Amino acid sequence: MHLADDARHDRLPLRRAGRSGLDLPAVTLGLWQNFGDATPFSDQRALVLAAFDAGVVHLDLANNYGPPPGAAEETVGRLLATDLAPYRDELLIATKAGYRQWPGPYGEFGSRKYLLASLDQSLRRLGTDRVDVFYSHRYDPSTPLEETIGALKTAVDSGRALYAGISSYSARRTAEALAVADDLGLRLTLHQPSYSMLNRWVEQPDDEAGDRSLLDVAGEAGLGVVAFSPLAQGMLTRKYLGGVPDDSRAARGGPLRAEYLSEENLDRVRALNAVAEARGQSLAQLAVAWVLRDPRVTSVALGARTPEQLRENLAAVDGPALTDDELAEIDRHAVDAGINLWGSRSSDL
């Protein structure tokens, strides 16, 4: 049984999630990668417990995280039944539904049947009667928002979730979802978009949202923002400065597609790395600090392979604030690199 570090809640700053009563650590542990059957449970356990001891009390899951789908939730369920059992109420556990989880017409998207069935499956895997946050993982153009948001309201009203959120919705769709939620009497609390120095879609004005960006809509509505993939799926690390290593995600055919690693994009990465080195930081630390520079961002969801890698990236929150000159230099190279995996499946719809 794990004995948690007594200083765990003193290690990371907390940031208020919009106009809710919810505080999140500046860094969230994302379990999208490295929590499938290919990773030994002992390694997964070591990473989650190291994160908890470092003050990362927010665990971000989804029904399909693995592989196979559900494996990451099963890992957390094992830990909640053992090492983390005494600390359940110190944790903020979030899960999502929207992408493919099981075969047939009811295994993905945004219907009431799928979302609530998926939530019940997630609760069984986690071995708990509630999650703290339940998200609609993607916008579904074939299902009325009243049904999708209504399912989130049912999740909250039934006590199966304490807070509701949406993920990868555009500025326009976020505004629409907020209006529907208001009509239904549901308070949306969090939005989870992808955001990094190479994926800046959340900053772009949307003429169908009154020329506001997603960050503008979220800020005005009091939505907390949990930015995922701040390292651009690993591009904003030192790993690709010299090319594509054989053991990298890109080489293994993972979500980081080889075509993203064009020479033009790698030149941008190298230039950003020079900024990081001048600050005495790693590129990953700079990437985290840059996303957190905006006060509308509540937390960044970081994945990691090892506790050591996680601790290195957590050091970003203790680094010096970015200066105006550094931000200007970053803006010369931090341009959209066409790497938004979730655009065609949600945020562009």
mmCIF file of C-alpha atoms in Angstrom:
data_model
loop_
_atom_site.group_PDB
_atom_site.id
_atom_site.type_symbol
_atom_site.label_atom_id
_atom_site.label_comp_id
_atom_site.label_asym_id
_atom_site.label_seq_id
_atom_site.Cartn_x
_atom_site.Cartn_y
_atom_site.Cartn_z
ATOM 1 C CA MET A 1 0.000 0.000 0.000
ATOM 2 C CA HIS A 2 1.323 3.416 -1.006
ATOM 3 C CA LEU A 3 1.918 6.015 1.711
ATOM 4 C CA ALA A 4 1.435 9.405 0.056
ATOM 5 C CA ASP A 5 3.913 12.244 0.439
ATOM 6 C CA ASP A 6 2.787 14.583 3.216
ATOM 7 C CA ALA A 7 3.771 17.623 1.151
ATOM 8 C CA ARG A 8 1.822 16.576 -1.961
ATOM 9 C CA HIS A 9 -0.644 19.476 -1.838
ATOM 10 C CA ASP A 10 2.120 22.064 -1.499
ATOM 11 C CA ARG A 11 3.989 21.184 -4.678
ATOM 12 C CA LEU A 12 1.859 22.609 -7.502
ATOM 13 C CA PRO A 13 -0.053 25.879 -7.801
ATOM 14 C CA LEU A 14 -3.827 25.663 -8.086
ATOM 15 C CA ARG A 15 -5.816 27.630 -10.655
ATOM 16 C CA ARG A 16 -9.533 28.339 -10.433
ATOM 17 C CA ALA A 17 -11.643 26.767 -13.200
ATOM 18 C CA GLY A 18 -13.503 29.744 -14.609
ATOM 19 C CA ARG A 19 -16.332 30.914 -12.368
ATOM 20 C CA SER A 20 -16.840 27.534 -10.710
ATOM 21 C CA GLY A 21 -15.750 26.593 -7.217
ATOM 22 C CA LEU A 22 -13.284 24.092 -8.637
ATOM 23 C CA ASP A 23 -9.512 24.492 -8.303
ATOM 24 C CA LEU A 24 -7.243 22.410 -10.530
ATOM 25 C CA PRO A 25 -3.497 21.849 -10.308
ATOM 26 C CA ALA A 26 -1.650 23.668 -13.071
ATOM 27 C CA VAL A 27 -0.760 20.231 -14.496
ATOM 28 C CA THR A 28 -3.152 17.341 -15.046
ATOM 29 C CA LEU A 29 -2.034 13.766 -15.724
ATOM 30 C CA GLY A 30 -3.436 12.665 -19.081
ATOM 31 C CA LEU A 31 -3.780 8.899 -19.480
ATOM 32 C CA TRP A 32 -4.278 8.843 -23.244
ATOM 33 C CA GLN A 33 -0.848 7.324 -23.909
ATOM 34 C CA ASN A 34 1.180 4.708 -21.971
ATOM 35 C CA PHE A 35 -1.816 3.211 -20.136
ATOM 36 C CA GLY A 36 -2.635 0.285 -22.386
ATOM 37 C CA ASP A 37 -1.907 -3.417 -22.122
ATOM 38 C CA ALA A 38 1.521 -2.933 -23.725
ATOM 39 C CA THR A 39 2.748 -1.084 -20.630
ATOM 40 C CA PRO A 40 3.311 -3.192 -17.474
ATOM 41 C CA PHE A 41 0.912 -2.359 -14.662
ATOM 42 C CA SER A 42 3.884 -1.736 -12.369
ATOM 43 C CA ASP A 43 5.054 1.089 -14.664
ATOM 44 C CA GLN A 44 1.577 2.594 -14.839
ATOM 45 C CA ARG A 45 1.243 2.408 -11.056
ATOM 46 C CA ALA A 46 4.614 4.070 -10.516
ATOM 47 C CA LEU A 47 3.686 6.958 -12.823
ATOM 48 C CA VAL A 48 0.261 7.640 -11.287
ATOM 49 C CA LEU A 49 1.586 7.491 -7.726
ATOM 50 C CA ALA A 50 4.536 9.736 -8.566
ATOM 51 C CA ALA A 51 2.113 12.235 -10.082
ATOM 52 C CA PHE A 52 -0.097 12.152 -6.985
ATOM 53 C CA ASP A 53 2.874 12.681 -4.679
ATOM 54 C CA ALA A 54 3.879 15.665 -6.828
ATOM 55 C CA GLY A 55 0.467 17.291 -6.409
ATOM 56 C CA VAL A 56 -1.064 16.171 -9.695
ATOM 57 C CA VAL A 57 -4.442 15.273 -8.221
ATOM 58 C CA HIS A 58 -6.367 15.579 -11.507
ATOM 59 C CA LEU A 59 -6.440 12.358 -13.574
ATOM 60 C CA ASP A 60 -7.832 12.752 -17.090
ATOM 61 C CA LEU A 61 -9.337 9.646 -18.689
ATOM 62 C CA ALA A 62 -11.681 8.681 -21.515
ATOM 63 C CA ASN A 63 -13.647 5.527 -22.179
ATOM 64 C CA ASN A 64 -11.440 4.579 -25.144
ATOM 65 C CA TYR A 65 -8.008 5.196 -23.615
ATOM 66 C CA GLY A 66 -5.845 2.101 -23.861
ATOM 67 C CA PRO A 67 -5.468 0.095 -25.984
ATOM 68 C CA PRO A 68 -7.675 -1.811 -25.698
ATOM 69 C CA PRO A 69 -10.404 0.741 -24.991
ATOM 70 C CA GLY A 70 -11.096 0.916 -21.274
ATOM 71 C CA ALA A 71 -7.637 -0.245 -20.186
ATOM 72 C CA ALA A 72 -6.631 3.116 -18.676
ATOM 73 C CA GLU A 73 -9.820 3.259 -16.607
ATOM 74 C CA GLU A 74 -9.203 -0.300 -15.413
ATOM 75 C CA THR A 75 -5.716 0.709 -14.252
ATOM 76 C CA VAL A 76 -7.086 3.635 -12.272
ATOM 77 C CA GLY A 77 -9.809 1.365 -10.899
ATOM 78 C CA ARG A 78 -7.165 -1.033 -9.583
ATOM 79 C CA LEU A 79 -5.349 1.840 -7.926
ATOM 80 C CA LEU A 80 -8.535 3.281 -6.411
ATOM 81 C CA ALA A 81 -9.167 -0.111 -4.836
ATOM 82 C CA THR A 82 -5.645 -0.336 -3.403
ATOM 83 C CA ASP A 83 -2.990 2.389 -3.179
ATOM 84 C CA LEU A 84 -5.321 5.320 -3.751
ATOM 85 C CA ALA A 85 -8.261 4.029 -1.702
ATOM 86 C CA PRO A 86 -7.552 6.335 1.277
ATOM 87 C CA TYR A 87 -7.174 9.344 -1.032
ATOM 88 C CA ARG A 88 -10.220 9.143 -3.321
ATOM 89 C CA ASP A 89 -11.650 12.475 -2.214
ATOM 90 C CA GLU A 90 -8.300 14.188 -2.749
ATOM 91 C CA LEU A 91 -8.471 13.242 -6.430
ATOM 92 C CA LEU A 92 -10.364 14.800 -9.317
ATOM 93 C CA ILE A 93 -11.146 11.994 -11.766
ATOM 94 C CA ALA A 94 -12.467 12.906 -15.191
ATOM 95 C CA THR A 95 -13.625 10.722 -18.046
ATOM 96 C CA LYS A 96 -15.161 11.301 -21.454
ATOM 97 C CA ALA A 97 -17.293 9.644 -24.117
ATOM 98 C CA GLY A 98 -17.652 10.428 -27.803
ATOM 99 C CA TYR A 99 -15.208 8.313 -29.795
ATOM 100 C CA ARG A 100 -15.572 4.626 -30.661
ATOM 101 C CA GLN A 101 -15.790 2.385 -27.610
ATOM 102 C CA TRP A 102 -17.754 -0.687 -28.788
ATOM 103 C CA PRO A 103 -19.180 -1.994 -32.089
ATOM 104 C CA GLY A 104 -22.521 -1.028 -33.548
ATOM 105 C CA PRO A 105 -24.510 2.186 -33.902
ATOM 106 C CA TYR A 106 -24.554 2.977 -30.161
ATOM 107 C CA GLY A 107 -20.804 2.782 -29.548
ATOM 108 C CA GLU A 108 -19.744 6.348 -30.359
ATOM 109 C CA PHE A 109 -20.788 9.980 -31.021
ATOM 110 C CA GLY A 110 -23.251 11.977 -28.919
ATOM 111 C CA SER A 111 -26.538 10.189 -28.371
ATOM 112 C CA ARG A 112 -28.099 9.931 -24.935
ATOM 113 C CA LYS A 113 -27.973 6.136 -25.160
ATOM 114 C CA TYR A 114 -24.262 6.064 -25.923
ATOM 115 C CA LEU A 115 -23.136 8.716 -23.442
ATOM 116 C CA LEU A 116 -24.982 7.323 -20.445
ATOM 117 C CA ALA A 117 -24.210 3.692 -21.267
ATOM 118 C CA SER A 118 -20.553 4.625 -21.650
ATOM 119 C CA LEU A 119 -20.550 6.469 -18.330
ATOM 120 C CA ASP A 120 -22.004 3.426 -16.579
ATOM 121 C CA GLN A 121 -19.304 1.233 -18.123
ATOM 122 C CA SER A 122 -16.627 3.720 -17.027
ATOM 123 C CA LEU A 123 -17.932 3.668 -13.458
ATOM 124 C CA ARG A 124 -17.746 -0.133 -13.419
ATOM 125 C CA ARG A 125 -14.159 -0.108 -14.678
ATOM 126 C CA LEU A 126 -13.206 2.549 -12.153
ATOM 127 C CA GLY A 127 -15.022 0.761 -9.352
ATOM 128 C CA THR A 128 -16.670 3.940 -8.144
ATOM 129 C CA ASP A 129 -20.196 5.337 -8.049
ATOM 130 C CA ARG A 130 -19.253 8.693 -9.555
ATOM 131 C CA VAL A 131 -16.650 10.574 -11.521
ATOM 132 C CA ASP A 132 -15.849 14.161 -10.738
ATOM 133 C CA VAL A 133 -16.076 15.366 -14.357
ATOM 134 C CA PHE A 134 -17.859 13.824 -17.335
ATOM 135 C CA TYR A 135 -17.233 15.263 -20.807
ATOM 136 C CA SER A 136 -18.819 15.041 -24.206
ATOM 137 C CA HIS A 137 -15.582 14.131 -25.998
ATOM 138 C CA ARG A 138 -16.565 15.476 -29.416
ATOM 139 C CA TYR A 139 -19.214 17.534 -31.154
ATOM 140 C CA ASP A 140 -21.689 15.295 -33.013
ATOM 141 C CA PRO A 141 -23.358 17.100 -35.939
ATOM 142 C CA SER A 142 -25.902 14.286 -36.378
ATOM 143 C CA THR A 143 -27.334 14.520 -32.850
ATOM 144 C CA PRO A 144 -29.180 17.579 -31.485
ATOM 145 C CA LEU A 145 -27.163 19.393 -28.865
ATOM 146 C CA GLU A 146 -30.233 19.271 -26.632
ATOM 147 C CA GLU A 147 -29.821 15.491 -26.493
ATOM 148 C CA THR A 148 -26.055 15.474 -25.943
ATOM 149 C CA ILE A 149 -26.094 18.221 -23.308
ATOM 150 C CA GLY A 150 -29.233 16.714 -21.808
ATOM 151 C CA ALA A 151 -27.345 13.463 -21.253
ATOM 152 C CA LEU A 152 -24.645 15.403 -19.389
ATOM 153 C CA LYS A 153 -27.359 16.952 -17.230
ATOM 154 C CA THR A 154 -28.738 13.496 -16.432
ATOM 155 C CA ALA A 155 -25.238 12.376 -15.443
ATOM 156 C CA VAL A 156 -24.954 15.280 -13.006
ATOM 157 C CA ASP A 157 -28.538 15.122 -11.714
ATOM 158 C CA SER A 158 -28.188 11.396 -11.025
ATOM 159 C CA GLY A 159 -24.965 11.885 -9.063
ATOM 160 C CA ARG A 160 -22.889 9.882 -11.512
ATOM 161 C CA ALA A 161 -20.823 13.000 -12.239
ATOM 162 C CA LEU A 162 -20.252 16.142 -10.179
ATOM 163 C CA TYR A 163 -19.327 18.440 -13.070
ATOM 164 C CA ALA A 164 -19.944 18.412 -16.829
ATOM 165 C CA GLY A 165 -17.698 19.496 -19.670
ATOM 166 C CA ILE A 166 -17.164 19.439 -23.409
ATOM 167 C CA SER A 167 -14.042 18.679 -25.428
ATOM 168 C CA SER A 168 -12.842 19.848 -28.860
ATOM 169 C CA TYR A 169 -15.963 21.923 -29.534
ATOM 170 C CA SER A 170 -15.280 25.010 -31.681
ATOM 171 C CA ALA A 171 -16.035 28.535 -30.484
ATOM 172 C CA ARG A 172 -19.383 28.461 -32.298
ATOM 173 C CA ARG A 173 -20.376 25.042 -31.003
ATOM 174 C CA THR A 174 -19.235 25.939 -27.505
ATOM 175 C CA ALA A 175 -21.464 29.018 -27.530
ATOM 176 C CA GLU A 176 -24.364 26.864 -28.754
ATOM 177 C CA ALA A 177 -23.704 24.225 -26.085
ATOM 178 C CA LEU A 178 -23.605 26.891 -23.371
ATOM 179 C CA ALA A 179 -26.956 28.264 -24.522
ATOM 180 C CA VAL A 180 -28.532 24.794 -24.534
ATOM 181 C CA ALA A 181 -27.070 24.007 -21.118
ATOM 182 C CA ASP A 182 -28.459 27.256 -19.740
ATOM 183 C CA ASP A 183 -31.919 26.408 -21.079
ATOM 184 C CA LEU A 184 -31.721 22.962 -19.463
ATOM 185 C CA GLY A 185 -30.449 24.293 -16.145
ATOM 186 C CA LEU A 186 -26.983 22.709 -16.420
ATOM 187 C CA ARG A 187 -23.765 24.534 -15.605
ATOM 188 C CA LEU A 188 -20.954 23.510 -17.963
ATOM 189 C CA THR A 189 -17.723 23.803 -16.005
ATOM 190 C CA LEU A 190 -14.800 22.742 -18.224
ATOM 191 C CA HIS A 191 -13.737 22.756 -21.845
ATOM 192 C CA GLN A 192 -10.887 20.534 -22.987
ATOM 193 C CA PRO A 193 -9.288 21.578 -26.303
ATOM 194 C CA SER A 194 -5.972 20.680 -27.869
ATOM 195 C CA TYR A 195 -3.585 23.637 -27.644
ATOM 196 C CA SER A 196 0.126 24.050 -28.204
ATOM 197 C CA MET A 197 2.658 26.326 -29.836
ATOM 198 C CA LEU A 198 2.103 24.351 -33.063
ATOM 199 C CA ASN A 199 -1.688 24.028 -32.740
ATOM 200 C CA ARG A 200 -3.208 27.441 -32.007
ATOM 201 C CA TRP A 201 -6.748 26.984 -33.305
ATOM 202 C CA VAL A 202 -8.288 28.000 -29.961
ATOM 203 C CA GLU A 203 -6.950 31.544 -30.490
ATOM 204 C CA GLN A 204 -8.498 32.047 -33.924
ATOM 205 C CA PRO A 205 -11.572 34.315 -34.234
ATOM 206 C CA ASP A 206 -14.713 32.498 -35.376
ATOM 207 C CA ASP A 207 -17.111 34.702 -37.340
ATOM 208 C CA GLU A 208 -19.951 32.364 -36.404
ATOM 209 C CA ALA A 209 -19.222 33.046 -32.728
ATOM 210 C CA GLY A 210 -19.323 36.834 -33.032
ATOM 211 C CA ASP A 211 -15.691 36.976 -34.176
ATOM 212 C CA ARG A 212 -14.631 35.467 -30.858
ATOM 213 C CA SER A 213 -12.068 32.715 -30.366
ATOM 214 C CA LEU A 214 -12.722 29.612 -28.306
ATOM 215 C CA LEU A 215 -10.620 31.132 -25.514
ATOM 216 C CA ASP A 216 -12.758 34.270 -25.716
ATOM 217 C CA VAL A 217 -16.010 32.284 -25.477
ATOM 218 C CA ALA A 218 -14.700 30.191 -22.590
ATOM 219 C CA GLY A 219 -13.371 33.213 -20.724
ATOM 220 C CA GLU A 220 -16.585 35.203 -21.084
ATOM 221 C CA ALA A 221 -18.741 32.242 -20.018
ATOM 222 C CA GLY A 222 -16.575 31.336 -17.041
ATOM 223 C CA LEU A 223 -15.559 27.954 -18.431
ATOM 224 C CA GLY A 224 -12.336 26.487 -17.136
ATOM 225 C CA VAL A 225 -9.962 25.313 -19.889
ATOM 226 C CA VAL A 226 -7.900 22.133 -19.626
ATOM 227 C CA ALA A 227 -5.493 22.227 -22.573
ATOM 228 C CA PHE A 228 -4.412 18.818 -23.807
ATOM 229 C CA SER A 229 -1.482 17.872 -26.029
ATOM 230 C CA PRO A 230 0.578 20.964 -25.039
ATOM 231 C CA LEU A 231 3.680 19.121 -26.284
ATOM 232 C CA ALA A 232 2.076 18.581 -29.707
ATOM 233 C CA GLN A 233 2.102 14.798 -29.205
ATOM 234 C CA GLY A 234 5.816 14.884 -28.516
ATOM 235 C CA MET A 235 6.914 17.254 -31.278
ATOM 236 C CA LEU A 236 7.711 19.922 -28.688
ATOM 237 C CA THR A 237 10.360 17.841 -26.980
ATOM 238 C CA ARG A 238 13.997 17.240 -27.790
ATOM 239 C CA LYS A 239 13.144 13.862 -29.293
ATOM 240 C CA TYR A 240 12.741 15.052 -32.889
ATOM 241 C CA LEU A 241 15.413 17.746 -33.098
ATOM 242 C CA GLY A 242 17.700 15.426 -35.035
ATOM 243 C CA GLY A 243 15.063 13.494 -36.996
ATOM 244 C CA VAL A 244 12.701 10.632 -36.200
ATOM 245 C CA PRO A 245 14.097 8.046 -33.722
ATOM 246 C CA ASP A 246 13.217 4.405 -34.344
ATOM 247 C CA ASP A 247 11.444 4.088 -30.973
ATOM 248 C CA SER A 248 9.343 7.243 -31.321
ATOM 249 C CA ARG A 249 5.557 7.468 -31.663
ATOM 250 C CA ALA A 250 5.937 8.699 -35.220
ATOM 251 C CA ALA A 251 8.102 5.718 -36.161
ATOM 252 C CA ARG A 252 5.659 3.301 -34.490
ATOM 253 C CA GLY A 253 2.714 4.637 -36.476
ATOM 254 C CA GLY A 254 0.997 6.280 -33.501
ATOM 255 C CA PRO A 255 -1.166 9.419 -33.520
ATOM 256 C CA LEU A 256 1.867 11.580 -34.283
ATOM 257 C CA ARG A 257 1.906 11.143 -38.031
ATOM 258 C CA ALA A 258 5.220 11.079 -39.844
ATOM 259 C CA GLU A 259 4.015 13.787 -42.259
ATOM 260 C CA TYR A 260 3.724 16.217 -39.359
ATOM 261 C CA LEU A 261 7.507 16.006 -38.989
ATOM 262 C CA SER A 262 8.211 17.933 -42.154
ATOM 263 C CA GLU A 263 11.483 19.823 -42.394
ATOM 264 C CA GLU A 264 9.528 23.081 -42.163
ATOM 265 C CA ASN A 265 7.900 21.990 -38.905
ATOM 266 C CA LEU A 266 11.161 20.650 -37.516
ATOM 267 C CA ASP A 267 12.838 23.994 -38.270
ATOM 268 C CA ARG A 268 10.129 25.644 -36.163
ATOM 269 C CA VAL A 269 10.739 23.160 -33.370
ATOM 270 C CA ARG A 270 14.494 23.798 -33.458
ATOM 271 C CA ALA A 271 13.953 27.564 -33.303
ATOM 272 C CA LEU A 272 11.634 27.163 -30.313
ATOM 273 C CA ASN A 273 14.200 24.911 -28.674
ATOM 274 C CA ALA A 274 16.732 27.731 -28.986
ATOM 275 C CA VAL A 275 14.359 30.004 -27.063
ATOM 276 C CA ALA A 276 14.007 27.333 -24.378
ATOM 277 C CA GLU A 277 17.766 26.871 -24.054
ATOM 278 C CA ALA A 278 18.275 30.614 -23.701
ATOM 279 C CA ARG A 279 15.835 30.485 -20.755
ATOM 280 C CA GLY A 280 17.607 27.511 -19.197
ATOM 281 C CA GLN A 281 14.623 25.257 -19.872
ATOM 282 C CA SER A 282 13.889 22.175 -21.891
ATOM 283 C CA LEU A 283 11.658 22.600 -24.936
ATOM 284 C CA ALA A 284 8.898 20.674 -23.155
ATOM 285 C CA GLN A 285 9.101 23.014 -20.161
ATOM 286 C CA LEU A 286 8.834 26.022 -22.450
ATOM 287 C CA ALA A 287 5.824 24.481 -24.207
ATOM 288 C CA VAL A 288 4.013 23.972 -20.894
ATOM 289 C CA ALA A 289 4.862 27.446 -19.608
ATOM 290 C CA TRP A 290 3.686 29.011 -22.870
ATOM 291 C CA VAL A 291 0.224 27.389 -22.732
ATOM 292 C CA LEU A 292 -0.134 28.361 -19.064
ATOM 293 C CA ARG A 293 0.752 32.001 -19.848
ATOM 294 C CA ASP A 294 -2.912 32.665 -20.654
ATOM 295 C CA PRO A 295 -4.957 33.080 -17.449
ATOM 296 C CA ARG A 296 -7.981 31.559 -19.186
ATOM 297 C CA VAL A 297 -6.141 28.215 -19.235
ATOM 298 C CA THR A 298 -6.751 26.421 -15.951
ATOM 299 C CA SER A 299 -4.515 23.372 -16.422
ATOM 300 C CA VAL A 300 -2.487 21.507 -19.023
ATOM 301 C CA ALA A 301 -3.013 17.767 -19.479
ATOM 302 C CA LEU A 302 0.390 16.112 -19.801
ATOM 303 C CA GLY A 303 1.204 12.528 -20.595
ATOM 304 C CA ALA A 304 4.476 10.907 -19.580
ATOM 305 C CA ARG A 305 6.298 7.584 -19.934
ATOM 306 C CA THR A 306 8.203 7.673 -16.644
ATOM 307 C CA PRO A 307 8.084 9.500 -13.299
ATOM 308 C CA GLU A 308 11.367 11.178 -14.191
ATOM 309 C CA GLN A 309 9.919 12.576 -17.414
ATOM 310 C CA LEU A 310 6.851 13.806 -15.553
ATOM 311 C CA ARG A 311 8.926 15.545 -12.872
ATOM 312 C CA GLU A 312 11.057 17.259 -15.520
ATOM 313 C CA ASN A 313 7.960 18.662 -17.211
ATOM 314 C CA LEU A 314 6.374 19.699 -13.892
ATOM 315 C CA ALA A 315 9.359 21.977 -13.323
ATOM 316 C CA ALA A 316 7.900 24.276 -15.986
ATOM 317 C CA VAL A 317 5.482 25.758 -13.457
ATOM 318 C CA ASP A 318 8.414 26.980 -11.337
ATOM 319 C CA GLY A 319 10.244 28.664 -14.213
ATOM 320 C CA PRO A 320 10.480 32.406 -14.823
ATOM 321 C CA ALA A 321 7.584 34.205 -16.480
ATOM 322 C CA LEU A 322 7.895 34.689 -20.216
ATOM 323 C CA THR A 323 9.050 38.173 -21.150
ATOM 324 C CA ASP A 324 7.523 40.266 -23.934
ATOM 325 C CA ASP A 325 10.663 39.785 -26.029
ATOM 326 C CA GLU A 326 10.523 36.008 -25.544
ATOM 327 C CA LEU A 327 6.840 35.905 -26.455
ATOM 328 C CA ALA A 328 7.558 37.908 -29.609
ATOM 329 C CA GLU A 329 10.361 35.521 -30.587
ATOM 330 C CA ILE A 330 8.129 32.518 -29.913
ATOM 331 C CA ASP A 331 5.391 34.016 -32.099
ATOM 332 C CA ARG A 332 7.820 34.098 -35.037
ATOM 333 C CA HIS A 333 7.984 30.300 -34.983
ATOM 334 C CA ALA A 334 4.871 29.159 -33.087
ATOM 335 C CA VAL A 335 2.498 29.004 -36.019
ATOM 336 C CA ASP A 336 -0.195 26.490 -36.792
ATOM 337 C CA ALA A 337 1.527 23.426 -38.219
ATOM 338 C CA GLY A 338 -1.544 21.519 -39.438
ATOM 339 C CA ILE A 339 -1.377 18.927 -36.650
ATOM 340 C CA ASN A 340 -4.869 19.182 -35.140
ATOM 341 C CA LEU A 341 -5.902 15.515 -35.182
ATOM 342 C CA TRP A 342 -9.297 16.413 -33.779
ATOM 343 C CA GLY A 343 -10.220 19.106 -36.312
ATOM 344 C CA SER A 344 -12.082 17.060 -38.909
ATOM 345 C CA ARG A 345 -13.717 14.910 -36.240
ATOM 346 C CA SER A 346 -14.977 17.687 -33.986
ATOM 347 C CA SER A 347 -13.551 21.203 -33.822
ATOM 348 C CA ASP A 348 -13.987 21.985 -37.539
ATOM 349 C CA LEU A 349 -17.622 20.866 -37.606
#
